[in-house]
Short mmCIF file of C-alpha atoms and ligand atoms in Angstrom, two decimals:
data_model
loop_
_atom_site.label_atom_id
_atom_site.label_comp_id
_atom_site.label_asym_id
_atom_site.label_seq_id
_atom_site.Cartn_x
_atom_site.Cartn_y
_atom_site.Cartn_z
CA MET O 1 -8.17 -60.65 23.74
CA PRO O 2 -6.66 -58.97 20.66
CA ASN O 3 -7.11 -55.50 22.12
CA ASN O 4 -3.82 -55.37 24.09
CA GLY O 5 -5.57 -54.80 27.38
CA ARG O 6 -7.34 -51.66 26.21
CA PRO O 7 -10.38 -51.02 28.41
CA ARG O 8 -13.60 -51.85 26.60
CA ILE O 9 -16.28 -49.17 26.69
CA GLY O 10 -19.84 -50.17 25.82
CA ILE O 11 -21.70 -47.44 23.92
CA THR O 12 -25.45 -47.76 23.43
CA THR O 13 -26.52 -47.01 19.85
CA SER O 14 -29.77 -46.66 17.95
CA PRO O 15 -29.90 -47.70 14.26
CA ARG O 16 -32.89 -45.35 13.84
CA ARG O 17 -30.58 -42.48 14.73
CA GLY O 18 -27.95 -43.62 12.19
CA ALA O 19 -24.41 -44.96 12.68
CA GLU O 20 -22.80 -41.61 11.80
CA TYR O 21 -24.20 -40.01 14.96
CA TYR O 22 -22.05 -42.24 17.18
CA VAL O 23 -18.71 -41.69 15.43
CA PRO O 24 -17.60 -38.73 17.62
CA TYR O 25 -18.24 -40.79 20.79
CA GLN O 26 -16.29 -43.75 19.40
CA ARG O 27 -13.41 -41.48 18.33
CA ALA O 28 -13.27 -39.71 21.70
CA VAL O 29 -13.01 -43.07 23.49
CA GLU O 30 -10.40 -44.42 21.06
CA ALA O 31 -8.34 -41.24 21.34
CA VAL O 32 -7.73 -41.92 25.04
CA GLY O 33 -6.77 -45.57 24.57
CA ALA O 34 -10.03 -47.50 24.94
CA GLN O 35 -11.97 -49.76 22.61
CA PRO O 36 -15.62 -48.87 21.90
CA VAL O 37 -18.15 -51.72 21.88
CA GLU O 38 -21.53 -51.06 20.22
CA LEU O 39 -24.62 -52.00 22.22
CA PRO O 40 -27.72 -51.81 19.96
CA PRO O 41 -31.34 -51.75 21.21
CA GLY O 42 -32.46 -55.16 22.40
CA THR O 43 -29.08 -56.00 23.98
CA ALA O 44 -30.26 -58.20 26.85
CA SER O 45 -27.15 -58.09 28.97
CA LEU O 46 -23.81 -56.32 29.00
CA PRO O 47 -21.03 -58.15 27.18
CA PRO O 48 -17.64 -58.05 28.96
CA VAL O 49 -16.96 -54.30 29.16
CA ASP O 50 -15.06 -52.14 31.65
CA GLY O 51 -17.29 -49.08 31.41
CA LEU O 52 -20.57 -47.89 29.92
CA LEU O 53 -21.08 -44.69 27.94
CA LEU O 54 -24.67 -43.49 27.50
CA PRO O 55 -24.56 -40.99 24.61
CA GLY O 56 -26.84 -38.24 23.34
CA GLY O 57 -30.02 -38.87 21.39
CA TRP O 58 -33.77 -38.45 21.38
CA ASP O 59 -36.09 -37.77 24.31
CA VAL O 60 -36.79 -40.33 27.02
CA ASP O 61 -40.41 -41.58 27.13
CA PRO O 62 -42.01 -39.42 29.88
CA ALA O 63 -44.09 -42.43 30.98
CA LEU O 64 -40.82 -43.70 32.46
CA TYR O 65 -40.92 -40.86 35.01
CA GLY O 66 -44.68 -40.89 35.40
CA GLU O 67 -45.64 -37.93 33.19
CA GLU O 68 -47.86 -37.35 30.17
CA PRO O 69 -45.98 -36.14 27.06
CA ASP O 70 -45.64 -32.36 26.65
CA PRO O 71 -46.71 -31.13 23.13
CA LYS O 72 -43.11 -29.97 22.56
CA ILE O 73 -41.55 -33.37 23.19
CA GLY O 74 -39.34 -34.74 20.38
CA PRO O 75 -39.02 -38.25 18.90
CA ILE O 76 -38.94 -41.20 21.31
CA ASP O 77 -37.33 -44.63 20.85
CA ARG O 78 -38.79 -46.80 23.58
CA ASP O 79 -36.64 -49.82 22.60
CA LEU O 80 -33.56 -47.71 23.20
CA ASP O 81 -34.95 -46.34 26.50
CA ASP O 82 -35.65 -49.84 27.81
CA THR O 83 -32.28 -51.15 26.68
CA GLU O 84 -30.35 -48.28 28.26
CA LEU O 85 -32.25 -48.53 31.55
CA ARG O 86 -31.55 -52.27 31.66
CA LEU O 87 -27.84 -51.98 30.79
CA PHE O 88 -27.35 -49.06 33.19
CA GLY O 89 -28.86 -51.20 35.99
CA GLN O 90 -26.45 -54.01 35.15
CA ALA O 91 -23.47 -51.64 35.04
CA ARG O 92 -24.39 -50.29 38.49
CA ALA O 93 -24.82 -53.81 39.88
CA GLN O 94 -21.36 -54.71 38.55
CA GLY O 95 -19.77 -51.52 39.90
CA LEU O 96 -18.73 -50.37 36.42
CA PRO O 97 -17.98 -46.70 35.74
CA VAL O 98 -20.64 -44.94 33.67
CA LEU O 99 -20.34 -41.73 31.65
CA GLY O 100 -23.59 -40.05 30.60
CA ILE O 101 -23.64 -37.39 27.90
CA CYS O 102 -26.70 -35.17 27.22
CA ARG O 103 -29.54 -37.71 26.83
CA GLY O 104 -27.25 -40.09 28.77
CA GLN O 105 -27.38 -37.78 31.79
CA GLN O 106 -31.17 -37.70 31.48
CA VAL O 107 -31.40 -41.51 31.21
CA ILE O 108 -29.28 -41.90 34.36
CA ASN O 109 -31.50 -39.47 36.27
CA VAL O 110 -34.67 -41.30 35.18
CA ALA O 111 -33.12 -44.72 35.92
CA MET O 112 -32.32 -43.58 39.47
CA GLY O 113 -35.81 -42.18 40.09
CA GLY O 114 -35.66 -38.55 38.97
CA SER O 115 -37.68 -36.63 36.38
CA LEU O 116 -36.98 -34.41 33.37
CA VAL O 117 -37.98 -30.96 32.18
CA GLN O 118 -39.73 -31.95 28.93
CA HIS O 119 -38.99 -28.73 27.09
CA LEU O 120 -36.53 -25.98 27.90
CA GLU O 121 -35.92 -22.78 25.93
CA GLY O 122 -32.49 -21.38 25.15
CA HIS O 123 -30.29 -24.50 25.37
CA GLU O 124 -30.62 -25.89 21.85
CA VAL O 125 -27.98 -23.88 20.01
CA ARG O 126 -27.23 -25.66 16.72
CA SER O 127 -26.89 -22.88 14.16
CA PHE O 128 -23.13 -22.39 14.70
CA GLY O 129 -22.27 -26.11 14.68
CA ARG O 130 -22.13 -28.82 17.34
CA GLY O 131 -18.87 -27.49 18.80
CA HIS O 132 -20.11 -23.94 19.35
CA LEU O 133 -19.61 -22.81 22.95
CA ALA O 134 -23.10 -21.51 23.72
CA HIS O 135 -23.02 -20.73 27.43
CA THR O 136 -21.01 -20.76 30.65
CA ILE O 137 -21.50 -23.24 33.48
CA ASP O 138 -20.39 -23.05 37.12
CA VAL O 139 -18.60 -26.24 38.10
CA ASP O 140 -17.96 -27.69 41.56
CA PRO O 141 -14.13 -27.77 41.58
CA GLY O 142 -14.03 -30.97 43.67
CA SER O 143 -16.22 -32.92 41.24
CA GLU O 144 -15.05 -35.13 38.37
CA LEU O 145 -15.92 -32.44 35.84
CA GLY O 146 -14.23 -29.83 38.04
CA ARG O 147 -11.05 -31.90 38.26
CA ALA O 148 -11.08 -32.40 34.49
CA ALA O 149 -11.62 -28.67 33.99
CA GLY O 150 -9.19 -27.40 36.65
CA LYS O 151 -11.38 -24.33 37.09
CA ASP O 152 -14.84 -23.46 38.35
CA LYS O 153 -16.29 -21.93 35.17
CA ILE O 154 -16.21 -23.38 31.67
CA ARG O 155 -17.86 -22.61 28.34
CA VAL O 156 -19.84 -25.51 26.90
CA ASN O 157 -21.79 -26.42 23.80
CA SER O 158 -25.52 -26.85 24.32
CA LEU O 159 -27.57 -29.12 22.03
CA HIS O 160 -30.44 -30.07 24.33
CA HIS O 161 -34.08 -29.07 24.72
CA GLN O 162 -34.61 -31.19 27.83
CA ALA O 163 -32.82 -31.27 31.17
CA ILE O 164 -32.99 -32.84 34.62
CA GLY O 165 -36.12 -31.78 36.54
CA THR O 166 -36.22 -33.49 39.93
CA LEU O 167 -32.73 -34.75 40.74
CA ALA O 168 -32.70 -38.49 41.52
CA PRO O 169 -31.74 -39.63 45.02
CA GLY O 170 -28.08 -40.63 44.99
CA LEU O 171 -27.05 -38.03 42.40
CA VAL O 172 -25.29 -34.79 43.27
CA GLN O 173 -25.47 -31.76 40.98
CA THR O 174 -21.92 -30.66 40.11
CA ALA O 175 -22.51 -27.92 37.51
CA ARG O 176 -25.23 -25.39 36.74
CA GLY O 177 -26.04 -22.95 33.99
CA ASP O 178 -26.81 -19.28 34.74
CA ASP O 179 -30.52 -20.17 34.64
CA GLY O 180 -30.04 -23.01 37.15
CA THR O 181 -30.09 -25.82 34.55
CA VAL O 182 -28.47 -29.03 35.82
CA GLU O 183 -25.37 -29.25 33.59
CA ALA O 184 -23.52 -32.11 35.37
CA VAL O 185 -24.15 -34.75 38.03
CA GLU O 186 -22.26 -37.57 39.70
CA THR O 187 -22.60 -40.16 42.45
CA SER O 188 -20.62 -39.78 45.67
CA ASP O 189 -18.47 -42.82 44.80
CA GLY O 190 -17.48 -41.08 41.55
CA LEU O 191 -18.45 -44.12 39.43
CA ILE O 192 -21.33 -42.42 37.66
CA VAL O 193 -20.54 -39.09 36.03
CA ALA O 194 -22.72 -37.22 33.56
CA VAL O 195 -22.79 -33.92 31.71
CA GLN O 196 -25.54 -32.16 29.77
CA CYS O 197 -23.13 -30.75 27.15
CA HIS O 198 -21.33 -32.71 24.39
CA PRO O 199 -17.62 -33.12 25.29
CA GLU O 200 -17.18 -35.66 22.43
CA GLU O 201 -17.48 -32.71 20.02
CA LEU O 202 -14.84 -30.72 21.93
CA ALA O 203 -12.28 -33.36 22.90
CA CYS O 204 -9.91 -32.49 20.02
CA ASP O 205 -9.80 -28.80 20.93
CA LEU O 206 -10.46 -28.35 24.63
CA PRO O 207 -8.25 -30.03 27.28
CA TRP O 208 -11.06 -30.34 29.86
CA ALA O 209 -13.21 -32.32 27.42
CA ARG O 210 -10.37 -34.69 26.60
CA ARG O 211 -9.52 -35.07 30.30
CA LEU O 212 -13.12 -35.99 31.07
CA PHE O 213 -12.74 -38.97 28.70
CA GLU O 214 -9.23 -39.76 29.99
CA ARG O 215 -10.47 -39.89 33.57
CA PHE O 216 -13.46 -42.04 32.60
CA VAL O 217 -11.20 -44.52 30.79
CA GLU O 218 -8.83 -44.49 33.77
CA ARG O 219 -11.76 -45.53 36.00
CA ALA O 220 -12.58 -48.25 33.47
CA ARG O 221 -8.96 -49.42 33.58
CA ARG O 222 -9.11 -49.63 37.39
CA SER O 223 -12.35 -51.59 37.27
CA GLN O 224 -10.74 -53.93 34.70
CA THR O 225 -7.81 -54.53 37.07
CA LEU O 226 -10.09 -55.09 40.07
CA ARG O 227 -12.10 -57.72 38.20
CA SER O 228 -9.16 -59.59 36.61
MN1 MN N 1 -27.00 -26.21 28.19
#
């Protein structure tokens, strides 16, 4: 492998969304010593990777959690939904660490049997840029996000109009907004971690956001060692 043992992080991408959208995720992963691997829609099975990152993006097809579409639902890319659900299942079966960001958190919740709030007011704050810290969240200090943050309250950006509705069995809520919005989740084994905000936009400026990626890549490194 010409990557000097750098952990390989699969990142699902959608050409319909445009390559530019994924650059901040790739940079955030590279900045903490890992190599991003693009996984486009239609990818049948995971290539050799040490971790899976499910990034932000459009809304998940509500049929996947047994609901009719709300009139306020946004664009849907069913190819991407199906691909991410499949690859997430494979990552879980292989015991790979997974990091979900925004839509990624929602995909994980749906994949594990939960549902989504199809439209939420007050959490899509784009007018001041993608790095604007829009609201505060309360964080469980013992959780992955809490350990990355080192405190129990952080300010986050907020670029979502959907959120977790019914929490899937097997997921624990680890952060909440003032209005109760699920802002982070994880599994008890710590392998699956997800946030509703966009730390890839903050990783250059805010230590907690960078540490979230560092800790994810550290888990990927451990899984690489275990499997070699
Ligand atoms: Mn929010």
